Amino acid sequence: MQPEAARLRDGAEALGIELSETQASQLLAYVNLLQRWNATYNLTAVREREAMLTQHLLDCLAIVPSVRRALQAVEAGARVLDVGSGGGLPGVVLAVMAGELNVTCVDTVGKKAAFVQQVALSLGLRNLASVHGRVEQLRLSAFDVIVARAFASLPNFVQLTRTLLAPGGQWLAMKGKQPDDEVTALPQDIDVFHVERLVVPGLDAERCLVWMRLKSDAPP
């Protein structure tokens, strides 16, 4: 096994994730594409390959068990929306790790949306789609989970995407430190029912996942 693949497998194991050889190969091929495109387009501020493995791949792998838990009650064909996806994080990682999900990445920057589309083609990810546009203007079928990584404040995230959330759906916001001020600023009809602490192997920084949903008595 190549050192990078072994490191990726070890990191996934520390997160309680079983990573197949195919998945490891796809994730490393994704990093290859990210590096290649990053030389021309500014897809990510992270330039070093080793840092990409930790700050991008392992950071996004850390939410895979959470997304699976969020979708336990959803039948086959669950839909996940990655808002402000940038270079496809965490959407590409979710599509690789959970082939049963239909993952859509959306970004306002055309070159980033085009990159994710190229990733889907290159890696053969038929469950991954890319959309260029402003999320609040999209007319798409509703999603069971809407996820974002470093996209916006919690109130803005919810406001921009609430029309795209399926009944009973959940928002999952990837954050650094627990964003108490943002939680306080949320509309009264939003229920923050869990703030999950994440530990990313090799990353000495705080990470958490904020789980949100509409309160049961909230209007649709």
Coordinates of C-alpha atoms in Angstrom, one line a residue:
M1 CA 0.0 0.0 0.0
Q2 CA 1.3 3.5 -0.9
P3 CA 2.2 5.7 2.1
E4 CA -0.6 8.2 1.3
A5 CA -3.2 5.5 1.0
A6 CA -2.0 3.9 4.3
R7 CA -2.2 7.3 6.0
L8 CA -5.7 7.9 4.6
R9 CA -6.8 4.4 5.7
D10 CA -5.4 4.9 9.2
G11 CA -7.1 8.3 9.5
A12 CA -10.4 6.8 8.4
E13 CA -10.0 3.9 10.9
A14 CA -9.5 6.5 13.7
L15 CA -12.8 8.0 12.7
G16 CA -14.5 4.6 12.8
I17 CA -14.8 4.4 9.0
E18 CA -13.9 1.4 6.8
L19 CA -12.2 2.7 3.7
S20 CA -12.0 0.4 0.7
E21 CA -9.1 0.4 -1.7
T22 CA -11.4 1.8 -4.4
Q23 CA -12.5 4.6 -2.1
A24 CA -8.9 5.4 -1.1
S25 CA -7.9 5.5 -4.8
Q26 CA -10.8 7.8 -5.7
L27 CA -10.0 10.2 -2.8
L28 CA -6.4 10.4 -3.8
A29 CA -7.3 10.9 -7.5
Y30 CA -9.5 13.7 -6.3
V31 CA -6.6 15.3 -4.6
N32 CA -4.6 14.9 -7.8
L33 CA -7.3 16.8 -9.7
L34 CA -7.5 19.4 -7.0
Q35 CA -3.8 20.1 -7.2
R36 CA -3.8 20.2 -11.0
W37 CA -6.7 22.6 -11.3
N38 CA -5.4 24.7 -8.3
A39 CA -2.3 25.6 -10.3
T40 CA -4.6 27.6 -12.7
Y41 CA -7.7 28.3 -10.7
N42 CA -7.9 29.3 -7.1
L43 CA -10.0 26.4 -5.8
T44 CA -8.5 26.2 -2.3
A45 CA -6.0 28.2 -0.3
V46 CA -4.4 24.9 0.9
R47 CA -1.6 24.1 -1.5
E48 CA 0.5 21.4 0.0
R49 CA -0.6 17.9 -0.7
E50 CA 0.0 16.6 2.8
A51 CA -2.1 19.4 4.2
M52 CA -4.9 18.6 1.7
L53 CA -5.0 15.1 3.0
T54 CA -5.6 16.3 6.6
Q55 CA -7.4 19.6 6.2
H56 CA -9.7 18.5 3.3
L57 CA -10.0 14.7 3.1
L58 CA -9.9 13.7 6.8
D59 CA -11.8 16.8 7.8
C60 CA -14.7 15.9 5.5
L61 CA -14.4 12.2 6.3
A62 CA -15.1 13.1 9.9
I63 CA -18.7 13.9 9.1
V64 CA -19.5 10.7 7.1
P65 CA -20.8 8.8 10.1
S66 CA -22.9 11.8 11.1
V67 CA -24.5 12.1 7.6
R68 CA -25.3 8.4 7.6
R69 CA -27.0 8.8 11.0
A70 CA -29.0 11.8 9.8
L71 CA -30.3 9.7 6.9
Q72 CA -31.1 6.5 8.8
A73 CA -34.8 7.0 8.4
V74 CA -34.7 7.9 4.8
E75 CA -35.3 5.3 2.2
A76 CA -32.9 4.6 -0.7
G77 CA -32.0 7.5 -2.9
A78 CA -31.5 10.1 -0.1
R79 CA -30.6 13.5 -1.4
V80 CA -27.8 15.6 0.0
L81 CA -27.0 19.2 -0.9
D82 CA -23.6 20.7 -0.4
V83 CA -23.9 24.5 -0.3
G84 CA -21.0 26.7 -1.2
S85 CA -19.1 23.6 -2.1
G86 CA -16.1 25.3 -3.6
G87 CA -13.8 22.5 -4.9
G88 CA -16.3 19.9 -3.8
L89 CA -15.9 19.7 0.0
P90 CA -17.5 17.8 1.6
G91 CA -19.7 16.8 -1.4
V92 CA -17.1 14.8 -3.3
V93 CA -16.0 13.0 -0.2
L94 CA -19.6 12.1 0.7
A95 CA -20.3 10.9 -2.9
V96 CA -17.2 8.6 -2.8
M97 CA -18.0 7.2 0.6
A98 CA -21.8 6.7 0.2
G99 CA -22.7 5.6 -3.3
E100 CA -26.3 5.2 -2.2
L101 CA -26.6 9.0 -1.8
N102 CA -27.5 11.5 -4.5
V103 CA -25.1 14.4 -3.8
T104 CA -25.5 17.8 -5.4
C105 CA -22.8 20.5 -5.0
V106 CA -23.7 24.1 -5.7
D107 CA -21.4 27.1 -5.9
T108 CA -21.7 30.6 -7.3
V109 CA -18.3 30.5 -8.9
G110 CA -18.5 28.8 -12.4
K111 CA -14.9 27.4 -12.4
K112 CA -15.5 25.7 -9.1
A113 CA -18.8 24.2 -10.3
A114 CA -17.1 23.1 -13.5
F115 CA -14.3 21.4 -11.5
V116 CA -16.7 19.4 -9.4
Q117 CA -18.4 18.3 -12.7
Q118 CA -15.0 17.2 -14.0
V119 CA -14.4 15.2 -10.8
A120 CA -17.7 13.4 -11.2
L121 CA -16.7 12.4 -14.7
S122 CA -13.1 11.5 -13.9
L123 CA -13.9 9.4 -10.9
G124 CA -17.1 7.9 -12.4
L125 CA -19.3 9.2 -9.6
R126 CA -22.8 8.9 -11.1
N127 CA -24.3 10.0 -7.8
L128 CA -22.5 13.4 -7.9
A129 CA -24.0 16.4 -9.6
S130 CA -22.7 20.0 -9.8
V131 CA -24.8 23.2 -10.1
H132 CA -23.6 26.7 -10.8
G133 CA -25.7 29.4 -9.3
R134 CA -27.0 31.1 -6.2
V135 CA -28.6 28.6 -3.9
E136 CA -31.5 30.9 -3.0
Q137 CA -32.4 31.1 -6.7
L138 CA -32.3 27.4 -7.4
R139 CA -35.4 25.4 -8.3
L140 CA -34.6 21.9 -7.3
S141 CA -36.3 19.0 -5.6
A142 CA -36.0 19.1 -1.8
F143 CA -33.1 17.6 0.0
D144 CA -33.0 15.3 3.1
V145 CA -29.8 16.8 4.4
I146 CA -28.2 20.2 3.5
V147 CA -24.6 20.5 4.5
A148 CA -22.1 23.4 4.4
R149 CA -18.5 23.8 5.2
A150 CA -17.2 27.3 5.9
F151 CA -20.1 28.7 3.9
A152 CA -21.9 31.4 5.9
S153 CA -23.2 32.2 9.4
L154 CA -25.9 29.8 10.7
P155 CA -28.7 32.3 10.2
N156 CA -27.7 33.0 6.6
F157 CA -27.2 29.3 5.9
V158 CA -30.7 28.5 7.1
Q159 CA -32.3 31.5 5.4
L160 CA -30.8 30.8 2.0
T161 CA -31.6 27.1 1.9
R162 CA -34.8 26.6 3.9
T163 CA -37.0 26.3 0.8
L164 CA -34.8 23.4 -0.4
L165 CA -35.1 21.3 2.9
A166 CA -37.4 18.3 2.7
P167 CA -40.0 17.8 5.4
G168 CA -38.2 16.2 8.3
G169 CA -34.9 17.2 6.8
Q170 CA -31.8 18.4 8.7
W171 CA -29.1 21.0 8.2
L172 CA -25.5 20.0 9.1
A173 CA -23.1 22.9 9.4
M174 CA -19.4 22.2 9.7
K175 CA -17.8 24.8 12.0
G176 CA -14.6 25.3 13.9
K177 CA -15.3 26.5 17.4
Q178 CA -18.8 26.1 18.7
P179 CA -20.6 29.2 17.2
D180 CA -22.7 30.2 20.2
D181 CA -23.4 33.7 18.9
E182 CA -24.6 32.3 15.6
V183 CA -26.9 29.9 17.4
T184 CA -28.4 32.7 19.4
A185 CA -29.1 34.7 16.3
L186 CA -31.1 31.9 14.6
P187 CA -34.8 32.3 13.9
Q188 CA -37.1 31.0 16.6
D189 CA -38.4 28.3 14.4
I190 CA -35.0 26.6 14.1
D191 CA -34.1 23.9 16.5
V192 CA -30.4 23.3 17.2
F193 CA -30.8 19.9 18.6
H194 CA -27.2 18.7 18.7
V195 CA -23.7 20.2 18.5
E196 CA -21.3 17.3 17.8
R197 CA -17.6 17.7 18.6
L198 CA -15.4 16.3 15.8
V199 CA -11.8 15.1 16.3
V200 CA -9.9 15.1 13.0
P201 CA -6.8 12.9 13.0
G202 CA -3.7 15.0 12.6
L203 CA -5.5 18.3 12.9
D204 CA -4.8 20.4 16.0
A205 CA -7.9 22.6 15.7
E206 CA -11.4 22.7 17.1
R207 CA -14.1 21.2 14.9
C208 CA -17.8 20.7 15.4
L209 CA -20.9 19.9 13.5
V210 CA -24.1 21.8 14.2
W211 CA -27.3 19.8 13.7
M212 CA -30.5 21.9 12.9
R213 CA -34.1 21.3 11.9
L214 CA -37.3 23.1 11.7
K215 CA -39.3 22.9 15.0
S216 CA -42.3 20.6 14.7
D217 CA -44.7 23.5 15.1
A218 CA -43.0 25.7 12.5
P219 CA -44.8 26.5 9.2
P220 CA -43.2 24.8 6.1

